[in-house]
Amino acid sequence: QVQLVESGGGLVQAGDSLRLSCAASGRTFSNYPMGWFRQAPGKEREFVAAINKFGSITRYAESVKGRFTISRDNAKNTLVLQMNNLKPEDTAVYYCAQSHFTGLIGAPRSASDFGSWGQGTQVTVSS
């Protein structure tokens, strides 16, 4: 059974940085693409970033491109989201997710491509 545990959320001011981590267990981490999604109050869950299983391909939502960086350490079974220049509109619960698919070369961005989810970590950005 897959376990994904996020950490690193918190309350920061606009312009600050945060580093989210996701510790994975239960499957061979390096076999699966990974992603970050977020959900703000009253809104649907949305794609933030994804990375392929090799760590060589990344994809970002337009709203975070140039500010957020997704990375992975397959030796440590860890996924990271470095968030810089945070804005109030980045306030949300952030979820780590693992794709269903081992055969993908790329990085999926649809929530339906991900079958395992963490419990989420709250990020609050004040203006």
Short mmCIF file of N, CA and C in Angstrom, two decimals:
data_model
loop_
_atom_site.label_atom_id
_atom_site.label_comp_id
_atom_site.label_asym_id
_atom_site.label_seq_id
_atom_site.Cartn_x
_atom_site.Cartn_y
_atom_site.Cartn_z
N GLN A 1 0.84 -1.19 0.00
CA GLN A 1 0.00 0.00 0.00
C GLN A 1 0.88 1.25 0.00
N VAL A 2 0.52 2.18 -0.86
CA VAL A 2 1.31 3.41 -0.99
C VAL A 2 0.98 4.37 0.14
N GLN A 3 2.02 4.95 0.69
CA GLN A 3 1.83 6.04 1.66
C GLN A 3 2.59 7.26 1.18
N LEU A 4 1.91 8.38 1.15
CA LEU A 4 2.51 9.66 0.77
C LEU A 4 2.26 10.63 1.90
N VAL A 5 3.33 11.19 2.45
CA VAL A 5 3.21 12.07 3.60
C VAL A 5 3.88 13.41 3.28
N GLU A 6 3.05 14.45 3.20
CA GLU A 6 3.55 15.79 2.90
C GLU A 6 3.98 16.51 4.18
N SER A 7 4.92 17.42 4.02
CA SER A 7 5.34 18.28 5.12
C SER A 7 5.87 19.58 4.54
N GLY A 8 6.01 20.58 5.40
CA GLY A 8 6.62 21.82 4.99
C GLY A 8 5.69 23.00 4.79
N GLY A 9 4.39 22.75 4.92
CA GLY A 9 3.45 23.86 4.78
C GLY A 9 3.54 24.83 5.94
N GLY A 10 2.83 25.95 5.81
CA GLY A 10 2.84 26.93 6.89
C GLY A 10 2.24 28.24 6.47
N LEU A 11 2.38 29.23 7.34
CA LEU A 11 1.88 30.58 7.11
C LEU A 11 3.07 31.48 6.80
N VAL A 12 3.03 32.11 5.63
CA VAL A 12 4.11 33.00 5.22
C VAL A 12 3.51 34.27 4.65
N GLN A 13 4.38 35.24 4.40
CA GLN A 13 3.94 36.50 3.78
C GLN A 13 4.21 36.44 2.27
N ALA A 14 3.50 37.27 1.57
CA ALA A 14 3.71 37.36 0.12
C ALA A 14 5.17 37.68 -0.16
N GLY A 15 5.72 36.97 -1.15
CA GLY A 15 7.12 37.14 -1.50
C GLY A 15 8.06 36.15 -0.85
N ASP A 16 7.57 35.47 0.19
CA ASP A 16 8.39 34.49 0.89
C ASP A 16 8.47 33.18 0.10
N SER A 17 9.26 32.25 0.64
CA SER A 17 9.43 30.93 0.03
C SER A 17 9.06 29.85 1.02
N LEU A 18 8.64 28.71 0.46
CA LEU A 18 8.40 27.51 1.23
C LEU A 18 8.88 26.31 0.43
N ARG A 19 9.27 25.27 1.15
CA ARG A 19 9.70 24.03 0.51
C ARG A 19 8.84 22.89 1.04
N LEU A 20 8.04 22.34 0.17
CA LEU A 20 7.21 21.19 0.53
C LEU A 20 7.94 19.90 0.19
N SER A 21 7.78 18.91 1.07
CA SER A 21 8.36 17.60 0.83
C SER A 21 7.26 16.54 0.90
N CYS A 22 7.49 15.46 0.19
CA CYS A 22 6.57 14.33 0.22
C CYS A 22 7.42 13.06 0.35
N ALA A 23 7.21 12.36 1.44
CA ALA A 23 7.91 11.10 1.67
C ALA A 23 7.03 9.95 1.21
N ALA A 24 7.55 9.12 0.33
CA ALA A 24 6.77 8.03 -0.25
C ALA A 24 7.27 6.68 0.23
N SER A 25 6.33 5.76 0.41
CA SER A 25 6.68 4.40 0.78
C SER A 25 5.63 3.45 0.21
N GLY A 26 5.99 2.18 0.14
CA GLY A 26 5.03 1.17 -0.26
C GLY A 26 5.16 0.68 -1.68
N ARG A 27 5.85 1.44 -2.54
CA ARG A 27 6.08 1.02 -3.91
C ARG A 27 7.47 1.48 -4.30
N THR A 28 7.96 0.95 -5.40
CA THR A 28 9.25 1.42 -5.90
C THR A 28 9.07 2.81 -6.46
N PHE A 29 9.51 3.80 -5.69
CA PHE A 29 9.25 5.21 -5.97
C PHE A 29 9.70 5.58 -7.38
N SER A 30 10.85 5.09 -7.79
CA SER A 30 11.43 5.50 -9.06
C SER A 30 10.67 4.98 -10.28
N ASN A 31 9.67 4.15 -10.08
CA ASN A 31 8.88 3.62 -11.20
C ASN A 31 7.74 4.53 -11.62
N TYR A 32 7.44 5.56 -10.83
CA TYR A 32 6.19 6.30 -11.03
C TYR A 32 6.41 7.80 -11.18
N PRO A 33 5.71 8.40 -12.15
CA PRO A 33 5.66 9.86 -12.18
C PRO A 33 4.97 10.37 -10.91
N MET A 34 5.32 11.59 -10.53
CA MET A 34 4.76 12.19 -9.32
C MET A 34 4.25 13.59 -9.64
N GLY A 35 3.37 14.07 -8.78
CA GLY A 35 2.84 15.41 -9.02
C GLY A 35 2.41 16.11 -7.74
N TRP A 36 2.19 17.41 -7.87
CA TRP A 36 1.61 18.23 -6.81
C TRP A 36 0.33 18.86 -7.35
N PHE A 37 -0.68 18.83 -6.52
CA PHE A 37 -1.95 19.49 -6.81
C PHE A 37 -2.29 20.36 -5.60
N ARG A 38 -3.23 21.25 -5.79
CA ARG A 38 -3.66 22.07 -4.66
C ARG A 38 -5.16 22.34 -4.75
N GLN A 39 -5.74 22.62 -3.60
CA GLN A 39 -7.16 22.94 -3.54
C GLN A 39 -7.38 24.07 -2.56
N ALA A 40 -7.90 25.17 -3.09
CA ALA A 40 -8.25 26.32 -2.27
C ALA A 40 -9.71 26.19 -1.82
N PRO A 41 -10.06 26.87 -0.72
CA PRO A 41 -11.44 26.79 -0.22
C PRO A 41 -12.45 27.17 -1.29
N GLY A 42 -13.44 26.32 -1.48
CA GLY A 42 -14.49 26.63 -2.44
C GLY A 42 -14.12 26.40 -3.89
N LYS A 43 -12.92 25.87 -4.12
CA LYS A 43 -12.47 25.64 -5.50
C LYS A 43 -12.15 24.17 -5.72
N GLU A 44 -12.07 23.81 -6.98
CA GLU A 44 -11.72 22.43 -7.32
C GLU A 44 -10.21 22.22 -7.19
N ARG A 45 -9.84 20.96 -7.03
CA ARG A 45 -8.42 20.63 -6.98
C ARG A 45 -7.80 20.94 -8.33
N GLU A 46 -6.62 21.56 -8.33
CA GLU A 46 -5.98 21.93 -9.58
C GLU A 46 -4.53 21.45 -9.62
N PHE A 47 -4.09 21.21 -10.83
CA PHE A 47 -2.73 20.78 -11.09
C PHE A 47 -1.75 21.91 -10.77
N VAL A 48 -0.62 21.56 -10.15
CA VAL A 48 0.43 22.53 -9.88
C VAL A 48 1.70 22.17 -10.68
N ALA A 49 2.18 20.95 -10.49
CA ALA A 49 3.43 20.54 -11.15
C ALA A 49 3.52 19.03 -11.17
N ALA A 50 4.28 18.52 -12.13
CA ALA A 50 4.50 17.08 -12.22
C ALA A 50 5.91 16.81 -12.73
N ILE A 51 6.38 15.60 -12.43
CA ILE A 51 7.73 15.21 -12.83
C ILE A 51 7.71 13.74 -13.24
N ASN A 52 8.45 13.42 -14.28
CA ASN A 52 8.43 12.03 -14.72
C ASN A 52 9.29 11.17 -13.78
N LYS A 53 9.26 9.87 -14.01
CA LYS A 53 9.89 8.97 -13.05
C LYS A 53 11.41 9.10 -13.02
N PHE A 54 11.98 9.63 -14.10
CA PHE A 54 13.43 9.79 -14.14
C PHE A 54 13.87 11.14 -13.57
N GLY A 55 12.92 12.04 -13.41
CA GLY A 55 13.27 13.39 -12.97
C GLY A 55 13.75 14.29 -14.08
N SER A 56 13.59 13.84 -15.32
CA SER A 56 14.13 14.58 -16.45
C SER A 56 13.11 15.45 -17.16
N ILE A 57 11.83 15.24 -16.89
CA ILE A 57 10.76 16.02 -17.53
C ILE A 57 9.86 16.59 -16.44
N THR A 58 9.62 17.89 -16.51
CA THR A 58 8.73 18.55 -15.55
C THR A 58 7.68 19.36 -16.30
N ARG A 59 6.54 19.52 -15.66
CA ARG A 59 5.46 20.34 -16.20
C ARG A 59 4.89 21.18 -15.08
N TYR A 60 4.44 22.39 -15.44
CA TYR A 60 3.92 23.32 -14.45
C TYR A 60 2.64 23.97 -14.93
N ALA A 61 1.81 24.32 -13.97
CA ALA A 61 0.67 25.17 -14.28
C ALA A 61 1.22 26.55 -14.64
N GLU A 62 0.52 27.23 -15.52
CA GLU A 62 0.98 28.56 -15.94
C GLU A 62 1.09 29.51 -14.76
N SER A 63 0.22 29.34 -13.78
CA SER A 63 0.17 30.28 -12.66
C SER A 63 1.41 30.17 -11.74
N VAL A 64 2.15 29.06 -11.84
CA VAL A 64 3.30 28.89 -10.95
C VAL A 64 4.63 28.82 -11.72
N LYS A 65 4.54 28.81 -13.03
CA LYS A 65 5.75 28.68 -13.84
C LYS A 65 6.71 29.82 -13.54
N GLY A 66 7.98 29.48 -13.32
CA GLY A 66 8.99 30.49 -13.01
C GLY A 66 9.12 30.78 -11.53
N ARG A 67 8.17 30.31 -10.73
CA ARG A 67 8.22 30.54 -9.27
C ARG A 67 8.39 29.23 -8.50
N PHE A 68 7.80 28.16 -9.01
CA PHE A 68 7.84 26.86 -8.33
C PHE A 68 8.76 25.92 -9.10
N THR A 69 9.42 25.04 -8.35
CA THR A 69 10.27 24.02 -8.96
C THR A 69 9.98 22.66 -8.31
N ILE A 70 9.66 21.69 -9.15
CA ILE A 70 9.44 20.33 -8.66
C ILE A 70 10.70 19.51 -8.90
N SER A 71 11.03 18.67 -7.93
CA SER A 71 12.19 17.80 -8.07
C SER A 71 11.94 16.51 -7.29
N ARG A 72 12.77 15.53 -7.55
CA ARG A 72 12.63 14.26 -6.83
C ARG A 72 14.00 13.66 -6.56
N ASP A 73 14.07 12.92 -5.48
CA ASP A 73 15.29 12.18 -5.15
C ASP A 73 14.87 10.71 -5.05
N ASN A 74 15.13 9.96 -6.10
CA ASN A 74 14.69 8.57 -6.13
C ASN A 74 15.44 7.69 -5.12
N ALA A 75 16.62 8.10 -4.74
CA ALA A 75 17.37 7.34 -3.73
C ALA A 75 16.75 7.50 -2.35
N LYS A 76 16.08 8.64 -2.14
CA LYS A 76 15.49 8.92 -0.82
C LYS A 76 13.97 8.83 -0.83
N ASN A 77 13.40 8.42 -1.98
CA ASN A 77 11.94 8.30 -2.09
C ASN A 77 11.23 9.59 -1.69
N THR A 78 11.73 10.70 -2.18
CA THR A 78 11.23 12.00 -1.77
C THR A 78 10.92 12.88 -2.98
N LEU A 79 9.79 13.55 -2.89
CA LEU A 79 9.37 14.54 -3.87
C LEU A 79 9.39 15.90 -3.19
N VAL A 80 9.84 16.92 -3.92
CA VAL A 80 9.97 18.26 -3.34
C VAL A 80 9.30 19.28 -4.25
N LEU A 81 8.68 20.27 -3.64
CA LEU A 81 8.17 21.43 -4.37
C LEU A 81 8.75 22.68 -3.72
N GLN A 82 9.66 23.32 -4.41
CA GLN A 82 10.23 24.58 -3.94
C GLN A 82 9.36 25.71 -4.47
N MET A 83 8.83 26.51 -3.56
CA MET A 83 7.91 27.58 -3.93
C MET A 83 8.53 28.92 -3.54
N ASN A 84 8.80 29.73 -4.53
CA ASN A 84 9.39 31.05 -4.32
C ASN A 84 8.40 32.15 -4.71
N ASN A 85 8.64 33.34 -4.19
CA ASN A 85 7.80 34.49 -4.51
C ASN A 85 6.31 34.14 -4.37
N LEU A 86 5.96 33.62 -3.22
CA LEU A 86 4.58 33.18 -3.00
C LEU A 86 3.62 34.36 -3.02
N LYS A 87 2.41 34.08 -3.49
CA LYS A 87 1.36 35.08 -3.61
C LYS A 87 0.15 34.62 -2.80
N PRO A 88 -0.69 35.55 -2.38
CA PRO A 88 -1.90 35.16 -1.64
C PRO A 88 -2.74 34.13 -2.38
N GLU A 89 -2.76 34.21 -3.70
CA GLU A 89 -3.55 33.26 -4.48
C GLU A 89 -2.96 31.84 -4.50
N ASP A 90 -1.78 31.68 -3.93
CA ASP A 90 -1.20 30.33 -3.78
C ASP A 90 -1.73 29.62 -2.53
N THR A 91 -2.50 30.33 -1.72
CA THR A 91 -3.07 29.74 -0.51
C THR A 91 -3.97 28.56 -0.85
N ALA A 92 -3.67 27.40 -0.28
CA ALA A 92 -4.42 26.18 -0.59
C ALA A 92 -3.86 25.04 0.24
N VAL A 93 -4.56 23.92 0.21
CA VAL A 93 -4.00 22.66 0.71
C VAL A 93 -3.27 22.02 -0.47
N TYR A 94 -2.03 21.66 -0.25
CA TYR A 94 -1.20 21.08 -1.31
C TYR A 94 -1.09 19.57 -1.10
N TYR A 95 -1.33 18.83 -2.20
CA TYR A 95 -1.33 17.38 -2.16
C TYR A 95 -0.24 16.80 -3.04
N CYS A 96 0.44 15.83 -2.52
CA CYS A 96 1.39 15.03 -3.28
C CYS A 96 0.61 13.87 -3.90
N ALA A 97 0.97 13.49 -5.12
CA ALA A 97 0.25 12.41 -5.77
C ALA A 97 1.21 11.54 -6.58
N GLN A 98 0.88 10.26 -6.65
CA GLN A 98 1.67 9.32 -7.42
C GLN A 98 0.82 8.75 -8.55
N SER A 99 1.40 8.74 -9.74
CA SER A 99 0.65 8.26 -10.90
C SER A 99 0.37 6.76 -10.82
N HIS A 100 -0.69 6.35 -11.54
CA HIS A 100 -0.98 4.93 -11.69
C HIS A 100 0.08 4.23 -12.53
N PHE A 101 0.69 4.98 -13.46
CA PHE A 101 1.31 4.38 -14.62
C PHE A 101 2.83 4.30 -14.51
N THR A 102 3.35 3.09 -14.66
CA THR A 102 4.80 2.93 -14.64
C THR A 102 5.40 3.08 -16.03
N GLY A 103 4.57 2.95 -17.07
CA GLY A 103 5.12 2.96 -18.42
C GLY A 103 5.31 4.33 -19.03
N LEU A 104 4.83 5.36 -18.33
CA LEU A 104 4.93 6.71 -18.88
C LEU A 104 6.36 7.20 -18.90
N ILE A 105 6.73 7.85 -20.00
CA ILE A 105 8.02 8.50 -20.08
C ILE A 105 7.90 9.94 -19.60
N GLY A 106 6.72 10.52 -19.83
CA GLY A 106 6.51 11.92 -19.51
C GLY A 106 5.93 12.14 -18.13
N ALA A 107 5.43 13.36 -17.93
CA ALA A 107 4.86 13.79 -16.67
C ALA A 107 3.40 14.15 -16.87
N PRO A 108 2.48 13.35 -16.35
CA PRO A 108 1.06 13.63 -16.55
C PRO A 108 0.60 14.83 -15.73
N ARG A 109 -0.52 15.45 -16.16
CA ARG A 109 -1.02 16.59 -15.42
C ARG A 109 -2.50 16.49 -15.05
N SER A 110 -3.12 15.42 -15.50
CA SER A 110 -4.52 15.23 -15.15
C SER A 110 -4.64 14.46 -13.84
N ALA A 111 -5.55 14.91 -12.97
CA ALA A 111 -5.74 14.23 -11.69
C ALA A 111 -6.12 12.77 -11.88
N SER A 112 -6.79 12.47 -12.98
CA SER A 112 -7.21 11.09 -13.23
C SER A 112 -6.03 10.17 -13.54
N ASP A 113 -4.86 10.73 -13.81
CA ASP A 113 -3.66 9.93 -14.06
C ASP A 113 -2.93 9.55 -12.77
N PHE A 114 -3.46 10.05 -11.64
CA PHE A 114 -2.82 9.81 -10.36
C PHE A 114 -3.76 8.98 -9.48
N GLY A 115 -3.22 7.91 -8.89
CA GLY A 115 -4.08 7.02 -8.14
C GLY A 115 -3.85 7.03 -6.65
N SER A 116 -2.77 7.64 -6.20
CA SER A 116 -2.47 7.68 -4.77
C SER A 116 -2.20 9.11 -4.35
N TRP A 117 -2.75 9.48 -3.21
CA TRP A 117 -2.70 10.87 -2.75
C TRP A 117 -2.29 10.93 -1.29
N GLY A 118 -1.56 11.99 -0.95
CA GLY A 118 -1.27 12.26 0.45
C GLY A 118 -2.43 12.95 1.13
N GLN A 119 -2.24 13.25 2.41
CA GLN A 119 -3.32 13.87 3.19
C GLN A 119 -3.36 15.39 3.02
N GLY A 120 -2.32 15.95 2.47
CA GLY A 120 -2.28 17.38 2.20
C GLY A 120 -1.57 18.17 3.28
N THR A 121 -1.03 19.31 2.88
CA THR A 121 -0.40 20.24 3.83
C THR A 121 -0.85 21.65 3.49
N GLN A 122 -1.21 22.41 4.51
CA GLN A 122 -1.78 23.75 4.30
C GLN A 122 -0.68 24.77 4.04
N VAL A 123 -0.88 25.55 3.00
CA VAL A 123 -0.02 26.70 2.72
C VAL A 123 -0.91 27.93 2.74
N THR A 124 -0.55 28.90 3.57
CA THR A 124 -1.30 30.14 3.67
C THR A 124 -0.35 31.30 3.44
N VAL A 125 -0.69 32.13 2.47
CA VAL A 125 0.15 33.28 2.12
C VAL A 125 -0.63 34.55 2.42
N SER A 126 -0.12 35.35 3.32
CA SER A 126 -0.80 36.60 3.67
C SER A 126 -0.23 37.75 2.85
N SER A 127 -1.09 38.73 2.62
CA SER A 127 -0.67 39.87 1.78
C SER A 127 -0.04 40.97 2.62
#
